[in-house]
Tab-separated table of N, CA and C in Angstrom:
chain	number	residue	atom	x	y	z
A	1	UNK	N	-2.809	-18.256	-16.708
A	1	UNK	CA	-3.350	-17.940	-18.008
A	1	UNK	C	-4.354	-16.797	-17.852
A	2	UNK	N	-4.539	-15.842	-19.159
A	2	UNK	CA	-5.885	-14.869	-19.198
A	2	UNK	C	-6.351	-15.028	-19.745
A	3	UNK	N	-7.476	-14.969	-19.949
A	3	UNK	CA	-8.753	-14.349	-20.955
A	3	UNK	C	-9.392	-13.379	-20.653
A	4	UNK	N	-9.577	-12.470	-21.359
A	4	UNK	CA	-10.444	-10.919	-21.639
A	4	UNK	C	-11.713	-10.904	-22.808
A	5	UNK	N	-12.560	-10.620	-21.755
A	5	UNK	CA	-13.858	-10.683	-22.662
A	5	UNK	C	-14.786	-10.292	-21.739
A	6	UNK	N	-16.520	-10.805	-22.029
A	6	UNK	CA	-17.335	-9.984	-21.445
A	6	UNK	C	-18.322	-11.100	-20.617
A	7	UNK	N	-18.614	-10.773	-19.611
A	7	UNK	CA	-19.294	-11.931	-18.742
A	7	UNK	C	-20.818	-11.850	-19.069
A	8	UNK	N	-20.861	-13.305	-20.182
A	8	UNK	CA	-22.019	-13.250	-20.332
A	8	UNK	C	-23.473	-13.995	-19.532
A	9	UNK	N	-22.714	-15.131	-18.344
A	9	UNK	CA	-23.699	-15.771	-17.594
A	9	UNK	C	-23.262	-15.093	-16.445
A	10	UNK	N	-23.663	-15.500	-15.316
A	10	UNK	CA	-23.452	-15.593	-13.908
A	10	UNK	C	-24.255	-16.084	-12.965
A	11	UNK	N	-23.607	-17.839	-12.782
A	11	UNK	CA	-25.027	-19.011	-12.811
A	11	UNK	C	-24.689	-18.840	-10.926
A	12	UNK	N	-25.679	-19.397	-10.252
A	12	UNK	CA	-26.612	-19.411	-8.797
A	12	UNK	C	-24.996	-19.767	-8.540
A	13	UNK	N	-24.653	-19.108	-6.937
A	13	UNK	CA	-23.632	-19.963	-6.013
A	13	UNK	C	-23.864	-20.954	-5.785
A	14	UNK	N	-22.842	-22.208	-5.261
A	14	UNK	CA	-23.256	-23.421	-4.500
A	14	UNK	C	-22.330	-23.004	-2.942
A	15	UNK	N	-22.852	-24.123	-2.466
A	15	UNK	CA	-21.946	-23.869	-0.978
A	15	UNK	C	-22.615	-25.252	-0.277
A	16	UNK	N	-21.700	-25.743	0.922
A	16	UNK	CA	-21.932	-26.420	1.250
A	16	UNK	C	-21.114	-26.723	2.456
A	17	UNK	N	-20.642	-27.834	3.409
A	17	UNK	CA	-19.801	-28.302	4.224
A	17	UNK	C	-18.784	-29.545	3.749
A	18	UNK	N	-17.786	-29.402	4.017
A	18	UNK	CA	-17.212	-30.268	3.108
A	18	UNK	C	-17.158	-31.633	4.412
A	19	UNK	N	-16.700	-32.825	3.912
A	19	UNK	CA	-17.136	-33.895	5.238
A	19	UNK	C	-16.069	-33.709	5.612
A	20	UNK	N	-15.144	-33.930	5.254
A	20	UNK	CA	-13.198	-33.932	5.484
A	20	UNK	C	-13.013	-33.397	6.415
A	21	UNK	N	-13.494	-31.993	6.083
A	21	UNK	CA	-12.604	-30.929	7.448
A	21	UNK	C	-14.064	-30.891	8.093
A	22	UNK	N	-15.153	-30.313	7.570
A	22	UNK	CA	-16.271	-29.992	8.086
A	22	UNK	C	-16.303	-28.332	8.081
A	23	UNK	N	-15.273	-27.806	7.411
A	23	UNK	CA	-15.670	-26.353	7.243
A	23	UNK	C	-16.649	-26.219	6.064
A	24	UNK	N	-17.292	-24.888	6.190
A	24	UNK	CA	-18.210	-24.567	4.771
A	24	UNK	C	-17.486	-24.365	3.790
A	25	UNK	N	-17.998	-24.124	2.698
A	25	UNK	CA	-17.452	-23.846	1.828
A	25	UNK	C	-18.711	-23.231	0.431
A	26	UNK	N	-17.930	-22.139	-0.317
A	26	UNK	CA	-18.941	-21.734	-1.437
A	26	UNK	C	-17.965	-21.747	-2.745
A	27	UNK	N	-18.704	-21.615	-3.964
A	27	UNK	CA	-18.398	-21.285	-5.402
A	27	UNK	C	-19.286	-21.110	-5.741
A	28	UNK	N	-18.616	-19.983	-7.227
A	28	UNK	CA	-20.106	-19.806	-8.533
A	28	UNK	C	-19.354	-20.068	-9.127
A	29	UNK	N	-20.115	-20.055	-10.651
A	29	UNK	CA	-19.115	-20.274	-12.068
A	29	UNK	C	-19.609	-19.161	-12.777
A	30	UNK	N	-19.323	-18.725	-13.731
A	30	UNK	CA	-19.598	-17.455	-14.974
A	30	UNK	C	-18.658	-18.014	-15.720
A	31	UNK	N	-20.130	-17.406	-16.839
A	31	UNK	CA	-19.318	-17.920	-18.247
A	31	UNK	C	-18.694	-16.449	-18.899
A	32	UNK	N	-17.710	-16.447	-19.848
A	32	UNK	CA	-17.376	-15.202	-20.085
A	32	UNK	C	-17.015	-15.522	-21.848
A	33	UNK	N	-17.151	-14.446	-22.282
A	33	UNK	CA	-17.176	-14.866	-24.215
A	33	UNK	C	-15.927	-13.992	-24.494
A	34	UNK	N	-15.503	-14.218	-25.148
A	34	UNK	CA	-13.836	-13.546	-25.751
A	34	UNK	C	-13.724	-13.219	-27.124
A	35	UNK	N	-13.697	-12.355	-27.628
A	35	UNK	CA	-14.474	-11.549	-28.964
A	35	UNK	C	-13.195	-12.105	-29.940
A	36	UNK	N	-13.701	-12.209	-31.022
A	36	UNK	CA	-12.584	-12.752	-32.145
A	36	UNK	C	-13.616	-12.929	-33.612
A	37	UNK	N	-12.819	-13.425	-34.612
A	37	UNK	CA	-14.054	-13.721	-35.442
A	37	UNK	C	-15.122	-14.637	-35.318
A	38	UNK	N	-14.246	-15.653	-34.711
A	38	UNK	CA	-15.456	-16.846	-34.109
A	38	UNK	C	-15.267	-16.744	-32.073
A	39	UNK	N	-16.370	-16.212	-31.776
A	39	UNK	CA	-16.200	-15.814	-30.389
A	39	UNK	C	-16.097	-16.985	-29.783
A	40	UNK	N	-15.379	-16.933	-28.685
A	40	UNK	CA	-15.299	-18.314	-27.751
A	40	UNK	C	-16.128	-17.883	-26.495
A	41	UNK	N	-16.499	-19.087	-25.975
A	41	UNK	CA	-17.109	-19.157	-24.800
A	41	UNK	C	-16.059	-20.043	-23.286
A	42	UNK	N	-16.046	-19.630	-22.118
A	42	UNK	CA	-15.124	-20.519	-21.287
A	42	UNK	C	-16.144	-20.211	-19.906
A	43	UNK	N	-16.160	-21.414	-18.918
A	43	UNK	CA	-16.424	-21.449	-18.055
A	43	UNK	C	-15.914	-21.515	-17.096
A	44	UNK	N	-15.986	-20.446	-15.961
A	44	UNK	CA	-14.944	-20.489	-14.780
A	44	UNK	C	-15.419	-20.284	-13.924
A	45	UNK	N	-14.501	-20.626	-12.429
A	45	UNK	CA	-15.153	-20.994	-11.125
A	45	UNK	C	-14.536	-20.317	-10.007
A	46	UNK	N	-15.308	-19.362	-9.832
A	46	UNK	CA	-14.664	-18.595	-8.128
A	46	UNK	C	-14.824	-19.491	-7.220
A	47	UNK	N	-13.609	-19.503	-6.066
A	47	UNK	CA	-14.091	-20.790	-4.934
A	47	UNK	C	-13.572	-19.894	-3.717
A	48	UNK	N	-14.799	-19.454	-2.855
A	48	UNK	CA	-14.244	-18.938	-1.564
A	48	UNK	C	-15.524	-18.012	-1.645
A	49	UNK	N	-16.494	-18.133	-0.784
A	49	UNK	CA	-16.920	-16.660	-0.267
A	49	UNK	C	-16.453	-15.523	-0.564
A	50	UNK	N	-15.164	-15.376	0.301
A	50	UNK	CA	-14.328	-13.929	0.198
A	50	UNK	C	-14.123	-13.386	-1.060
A	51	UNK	N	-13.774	-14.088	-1.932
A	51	UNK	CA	-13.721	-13.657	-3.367
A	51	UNK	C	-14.621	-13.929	-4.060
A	52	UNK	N	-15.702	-14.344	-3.963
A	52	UNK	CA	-16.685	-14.057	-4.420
A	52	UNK	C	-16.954	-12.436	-4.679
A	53	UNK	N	-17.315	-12.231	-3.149
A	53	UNK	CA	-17.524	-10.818	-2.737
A	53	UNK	C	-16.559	-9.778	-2.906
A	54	UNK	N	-15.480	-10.436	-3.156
A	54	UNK	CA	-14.105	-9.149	-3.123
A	54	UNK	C	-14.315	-9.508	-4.798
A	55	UNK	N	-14.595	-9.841	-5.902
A	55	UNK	CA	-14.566	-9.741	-7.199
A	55	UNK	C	-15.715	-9.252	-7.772
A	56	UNK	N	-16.888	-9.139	-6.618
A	56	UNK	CA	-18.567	-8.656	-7.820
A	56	UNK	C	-18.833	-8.529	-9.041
A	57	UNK	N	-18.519	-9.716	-9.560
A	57	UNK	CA	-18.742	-10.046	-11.176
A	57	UNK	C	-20.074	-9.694	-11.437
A	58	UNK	N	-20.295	-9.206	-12.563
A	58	UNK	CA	-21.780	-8.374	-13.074
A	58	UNK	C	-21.863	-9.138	-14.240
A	59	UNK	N	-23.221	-9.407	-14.923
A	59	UNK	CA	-23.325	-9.712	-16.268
A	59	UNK	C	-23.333	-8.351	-17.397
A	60	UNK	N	-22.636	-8.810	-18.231
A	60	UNK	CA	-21.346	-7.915	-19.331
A	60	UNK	C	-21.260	-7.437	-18.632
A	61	UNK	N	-20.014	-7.481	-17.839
A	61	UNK	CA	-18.932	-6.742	-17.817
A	61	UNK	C	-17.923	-7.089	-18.409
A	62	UNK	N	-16.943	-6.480	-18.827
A	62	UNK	CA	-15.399	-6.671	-19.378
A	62	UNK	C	-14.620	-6.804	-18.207
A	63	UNK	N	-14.210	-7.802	-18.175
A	63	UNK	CA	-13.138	-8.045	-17.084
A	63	UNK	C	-11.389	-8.974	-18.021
A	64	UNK	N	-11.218	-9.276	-17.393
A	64	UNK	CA	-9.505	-10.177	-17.948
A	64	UNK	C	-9.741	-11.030	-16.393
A	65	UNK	N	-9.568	-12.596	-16.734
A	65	UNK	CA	-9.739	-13.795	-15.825
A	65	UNK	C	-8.302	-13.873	-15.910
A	66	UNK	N	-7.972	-13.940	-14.622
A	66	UNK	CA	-6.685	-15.086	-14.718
A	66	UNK	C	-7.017	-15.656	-13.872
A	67	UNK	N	-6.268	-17.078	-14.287
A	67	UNK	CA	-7.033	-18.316	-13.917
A	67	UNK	C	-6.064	-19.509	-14.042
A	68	UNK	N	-6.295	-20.406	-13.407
A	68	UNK	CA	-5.334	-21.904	-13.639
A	68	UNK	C	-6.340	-23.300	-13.990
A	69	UNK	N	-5.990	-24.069	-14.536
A	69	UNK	CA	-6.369	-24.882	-14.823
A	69	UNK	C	-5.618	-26.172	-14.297
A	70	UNK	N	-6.666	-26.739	-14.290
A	70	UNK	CA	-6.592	-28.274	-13.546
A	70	UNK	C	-7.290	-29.631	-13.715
A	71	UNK	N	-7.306	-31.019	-13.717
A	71	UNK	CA	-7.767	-31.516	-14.001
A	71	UNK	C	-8.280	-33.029	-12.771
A	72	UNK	N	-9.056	-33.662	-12.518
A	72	UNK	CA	-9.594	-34.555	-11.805
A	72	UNK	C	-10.343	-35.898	-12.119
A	73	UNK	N	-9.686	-36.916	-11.787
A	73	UNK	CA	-10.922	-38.081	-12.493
A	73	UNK	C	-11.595	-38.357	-11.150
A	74	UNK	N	-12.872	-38.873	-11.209
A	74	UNK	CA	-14.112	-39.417	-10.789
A	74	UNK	C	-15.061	-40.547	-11.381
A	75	UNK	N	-14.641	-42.077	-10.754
A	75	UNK	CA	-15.362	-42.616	-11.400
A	75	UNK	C	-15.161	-43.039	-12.557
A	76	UNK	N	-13.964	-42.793	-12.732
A	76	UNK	CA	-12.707	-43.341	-14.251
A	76	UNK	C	-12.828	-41.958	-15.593
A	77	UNK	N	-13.495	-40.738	-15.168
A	77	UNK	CA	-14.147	-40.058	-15.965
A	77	UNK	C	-13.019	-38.930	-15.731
A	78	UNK	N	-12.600	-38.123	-16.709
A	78	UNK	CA	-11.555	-37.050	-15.933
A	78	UNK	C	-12.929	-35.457	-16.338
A	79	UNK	N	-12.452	-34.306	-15.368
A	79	UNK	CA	-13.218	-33.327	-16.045
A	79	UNK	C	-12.001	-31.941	-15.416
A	80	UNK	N	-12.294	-31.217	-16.118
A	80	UNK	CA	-11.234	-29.873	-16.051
A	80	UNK	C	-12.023	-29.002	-14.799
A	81	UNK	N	-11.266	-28.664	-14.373
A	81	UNK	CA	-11.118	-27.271	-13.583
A	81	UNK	C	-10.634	-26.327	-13.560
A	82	UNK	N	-11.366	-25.039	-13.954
A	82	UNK	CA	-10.472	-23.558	-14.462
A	82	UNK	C	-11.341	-22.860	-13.466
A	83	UNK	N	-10.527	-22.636	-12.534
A	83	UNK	CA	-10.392	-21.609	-11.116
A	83	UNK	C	-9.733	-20.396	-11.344
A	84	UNK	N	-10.676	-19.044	-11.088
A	84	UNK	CA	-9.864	-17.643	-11.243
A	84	UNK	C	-9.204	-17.764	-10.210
A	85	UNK	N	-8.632	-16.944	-10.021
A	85	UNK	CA	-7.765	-16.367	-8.840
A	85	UNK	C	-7.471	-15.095	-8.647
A	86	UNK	N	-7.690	-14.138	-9.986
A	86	UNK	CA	-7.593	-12.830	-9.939
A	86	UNK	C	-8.537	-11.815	-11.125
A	87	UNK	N	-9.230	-11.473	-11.098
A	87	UNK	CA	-10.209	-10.268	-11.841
A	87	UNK	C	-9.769	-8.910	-11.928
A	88	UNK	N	-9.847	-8.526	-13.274
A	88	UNK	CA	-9.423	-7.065	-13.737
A	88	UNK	C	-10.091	-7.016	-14.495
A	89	UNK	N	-11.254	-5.880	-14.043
A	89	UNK	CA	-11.813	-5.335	-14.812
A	89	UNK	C	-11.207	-3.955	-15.930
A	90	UNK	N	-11.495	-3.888	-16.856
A	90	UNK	CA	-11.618	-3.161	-18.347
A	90	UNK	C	-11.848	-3.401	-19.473
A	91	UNK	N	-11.332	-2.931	-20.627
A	91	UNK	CA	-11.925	-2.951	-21.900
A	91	UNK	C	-10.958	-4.133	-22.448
A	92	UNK	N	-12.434	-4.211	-23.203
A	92	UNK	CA	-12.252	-5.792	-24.059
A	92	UNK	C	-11.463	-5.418	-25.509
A	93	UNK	N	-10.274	-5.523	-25.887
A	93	UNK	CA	-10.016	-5.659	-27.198
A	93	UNK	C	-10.147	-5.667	-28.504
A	94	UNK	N	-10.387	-4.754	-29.438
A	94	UNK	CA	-11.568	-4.771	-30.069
A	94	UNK	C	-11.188	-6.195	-31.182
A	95	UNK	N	-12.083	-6.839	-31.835
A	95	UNK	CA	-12.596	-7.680	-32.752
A	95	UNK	C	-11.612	-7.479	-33.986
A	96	UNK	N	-10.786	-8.379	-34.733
A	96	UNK	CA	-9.984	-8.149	-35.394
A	96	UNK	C	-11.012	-7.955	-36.836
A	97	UNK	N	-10.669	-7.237	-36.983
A	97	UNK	CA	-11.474	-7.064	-38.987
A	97	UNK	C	-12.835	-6.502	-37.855
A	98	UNK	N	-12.931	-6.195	-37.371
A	98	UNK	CA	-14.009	-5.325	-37.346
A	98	UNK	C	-14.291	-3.890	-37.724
A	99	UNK	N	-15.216	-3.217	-37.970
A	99	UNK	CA	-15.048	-1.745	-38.230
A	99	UNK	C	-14.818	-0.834	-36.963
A	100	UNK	N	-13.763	0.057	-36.900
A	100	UNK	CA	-13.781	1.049	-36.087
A	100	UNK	C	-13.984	2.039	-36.207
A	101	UNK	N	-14.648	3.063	-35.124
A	101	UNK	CA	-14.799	4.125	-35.530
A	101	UNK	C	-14.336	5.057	-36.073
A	102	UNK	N	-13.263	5.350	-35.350
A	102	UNK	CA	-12.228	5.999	-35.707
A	102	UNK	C	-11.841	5.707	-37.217
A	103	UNK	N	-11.625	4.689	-37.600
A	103	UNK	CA	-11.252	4.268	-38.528
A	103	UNK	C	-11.266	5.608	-39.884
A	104	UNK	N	-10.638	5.733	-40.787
A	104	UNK	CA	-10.641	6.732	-41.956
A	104	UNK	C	-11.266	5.717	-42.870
A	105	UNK	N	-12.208	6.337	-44.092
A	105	UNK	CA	-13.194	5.976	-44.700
A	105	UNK	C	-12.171	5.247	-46.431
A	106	UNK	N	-12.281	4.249	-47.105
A	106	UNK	CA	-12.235	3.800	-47.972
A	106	UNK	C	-11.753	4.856	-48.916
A	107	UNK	N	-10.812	4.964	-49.800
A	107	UNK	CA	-9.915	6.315	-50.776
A	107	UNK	C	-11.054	5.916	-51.588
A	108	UNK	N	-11.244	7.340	-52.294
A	108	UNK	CA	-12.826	7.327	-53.276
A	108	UNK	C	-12.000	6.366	-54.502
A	109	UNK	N	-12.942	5.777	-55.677
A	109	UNK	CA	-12.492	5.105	-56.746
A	109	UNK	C	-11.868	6.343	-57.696
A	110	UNK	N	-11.480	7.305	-57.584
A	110	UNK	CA	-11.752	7.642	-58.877
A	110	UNK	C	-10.227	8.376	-58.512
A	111	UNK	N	-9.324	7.773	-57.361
A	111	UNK	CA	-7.892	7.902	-57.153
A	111	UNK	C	-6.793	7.122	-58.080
A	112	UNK	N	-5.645	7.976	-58.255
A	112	UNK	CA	-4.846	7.220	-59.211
A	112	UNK	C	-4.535	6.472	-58.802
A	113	UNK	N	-4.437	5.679	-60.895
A	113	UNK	CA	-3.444	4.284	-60.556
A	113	UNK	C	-2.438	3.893	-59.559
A	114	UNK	N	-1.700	4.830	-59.535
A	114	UNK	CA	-0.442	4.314	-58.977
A	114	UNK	C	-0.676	4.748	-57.289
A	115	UNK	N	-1.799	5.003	-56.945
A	115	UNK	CA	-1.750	5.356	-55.637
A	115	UNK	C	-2.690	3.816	-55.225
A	116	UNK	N	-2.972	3.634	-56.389
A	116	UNK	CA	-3.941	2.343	-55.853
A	116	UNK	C	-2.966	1.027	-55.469
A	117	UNK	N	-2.052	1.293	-56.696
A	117	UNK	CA	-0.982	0.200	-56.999
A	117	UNK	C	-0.029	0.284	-55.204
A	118	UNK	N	0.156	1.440	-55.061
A	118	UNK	CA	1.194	1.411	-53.784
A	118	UNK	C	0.277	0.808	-52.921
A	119	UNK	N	-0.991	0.856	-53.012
A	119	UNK	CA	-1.794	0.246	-51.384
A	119	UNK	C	-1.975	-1.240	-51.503
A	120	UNK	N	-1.986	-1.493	-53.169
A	120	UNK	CA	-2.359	-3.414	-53.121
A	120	UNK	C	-1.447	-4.466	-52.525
A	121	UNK	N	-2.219	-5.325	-52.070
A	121	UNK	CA	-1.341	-6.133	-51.395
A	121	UNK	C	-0.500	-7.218	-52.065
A	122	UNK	N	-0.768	-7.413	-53.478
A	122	UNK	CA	0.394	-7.680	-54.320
A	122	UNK	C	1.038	-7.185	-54.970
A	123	UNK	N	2.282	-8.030	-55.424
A	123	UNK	CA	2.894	-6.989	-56.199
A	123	UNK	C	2.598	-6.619	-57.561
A	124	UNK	N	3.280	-6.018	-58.460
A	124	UNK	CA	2.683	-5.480	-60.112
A	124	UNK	C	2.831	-6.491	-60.860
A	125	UNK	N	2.556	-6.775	-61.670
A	125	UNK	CA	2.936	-7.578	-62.737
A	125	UNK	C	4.117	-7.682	-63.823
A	126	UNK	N	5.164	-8.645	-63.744
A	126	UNK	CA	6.223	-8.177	-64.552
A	126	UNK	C	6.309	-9.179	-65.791
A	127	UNK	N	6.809	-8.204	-66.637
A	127	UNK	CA	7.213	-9.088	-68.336
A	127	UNK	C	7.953	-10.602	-67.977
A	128	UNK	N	7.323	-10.954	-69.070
A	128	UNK	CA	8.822	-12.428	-68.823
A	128	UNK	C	10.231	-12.068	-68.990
A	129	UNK	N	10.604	-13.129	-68.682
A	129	UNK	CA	12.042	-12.372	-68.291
A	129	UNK	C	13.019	-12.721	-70.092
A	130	UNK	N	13.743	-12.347	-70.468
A	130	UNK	CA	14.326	-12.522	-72.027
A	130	UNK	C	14.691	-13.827	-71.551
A	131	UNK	N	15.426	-14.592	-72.720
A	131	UNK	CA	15.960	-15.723	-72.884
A	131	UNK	C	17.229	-16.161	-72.503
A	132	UNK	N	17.705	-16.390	-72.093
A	132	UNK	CA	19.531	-16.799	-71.583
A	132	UNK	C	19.377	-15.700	-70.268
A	133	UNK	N	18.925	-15.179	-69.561
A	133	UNK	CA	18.857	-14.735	-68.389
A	133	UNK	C	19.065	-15.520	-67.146
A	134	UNK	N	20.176	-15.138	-66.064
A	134	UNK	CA	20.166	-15.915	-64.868
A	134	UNK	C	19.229	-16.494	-63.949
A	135	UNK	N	18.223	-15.692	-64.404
A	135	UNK	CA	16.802	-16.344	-63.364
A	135	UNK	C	16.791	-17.733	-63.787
A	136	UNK	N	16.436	-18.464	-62.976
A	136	UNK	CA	16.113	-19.753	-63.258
A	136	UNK	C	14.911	-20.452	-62.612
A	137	UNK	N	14.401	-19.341	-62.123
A	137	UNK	CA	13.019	-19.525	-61.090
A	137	UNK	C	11.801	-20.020	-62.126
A	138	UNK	N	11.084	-21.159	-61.536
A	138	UNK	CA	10.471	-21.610	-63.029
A	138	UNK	C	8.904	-20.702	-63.170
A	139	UNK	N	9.015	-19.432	-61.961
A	139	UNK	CA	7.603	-18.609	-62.177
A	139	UNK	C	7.707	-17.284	-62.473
């Protein structure tokens, strides 16, 4: 799976020895926000030293997570796990209904009817239809 957006935390590493094998081991997590009308927030977890360092996540930056998800119970309790695995950094997508720059400016009011009529997003208004006519549509 991806998400593209902008890294807005980037909380302390952990690390530790695991008992099992007895090798070390590290992770961080960063949170990253994903622009929309209602922005989302997701939390994810680098696991490895090496990629830690081979990904140098910055706060805001625009990157695209891909990532897998997973899940674990503990204690009869289940909790998710969303592990990147790969970082690409670039530009974030812009915001749907947002203003762009680029964008061309609003046709002044004082443009014709019928140029207004071709841009509305409904259609015109039509007469009723005569009497004994095949329509049978009851609107």
């Amino acid at each position: 799976m991806d998400l593209t957006g902008r890294i807005i935390a980037v909380l302390p590493a952990q690390s530790g020895v695991s008992q099992r094998t007895g090798n070390a081991w590290m992770s961080q997590d960063y949170v990253i926000e994903v622009p929309g009308q209602y922005p989302r927030k997701c939390l994810f977890r680098i696991f490895g030293e090496d990629r830690i360092k081979q990904f140098n996540i910055q706060m805001n930056e625009d990157v695209t997570v891909q990532f897998d998800i997973d899940a674990h119970e503990f204690n009869g309790r289940w909790f998710n796990d969303i592990r990147a695995y790969n970082i690409v950094r670039g530009q974030v997508p812009p915001v749907a209904g947002a203003p762009v720059a680029d964008a061309a400016p609003f046709p002044p009011q004082a443009a014709a009817p019928q140029a207004a009529a071709a841009t509305s997003p409904f259609p015109p208004a039509q007469e009723p239809a005569a009497e004994g006519t095949s329509d049978d549509l009851p609107f």
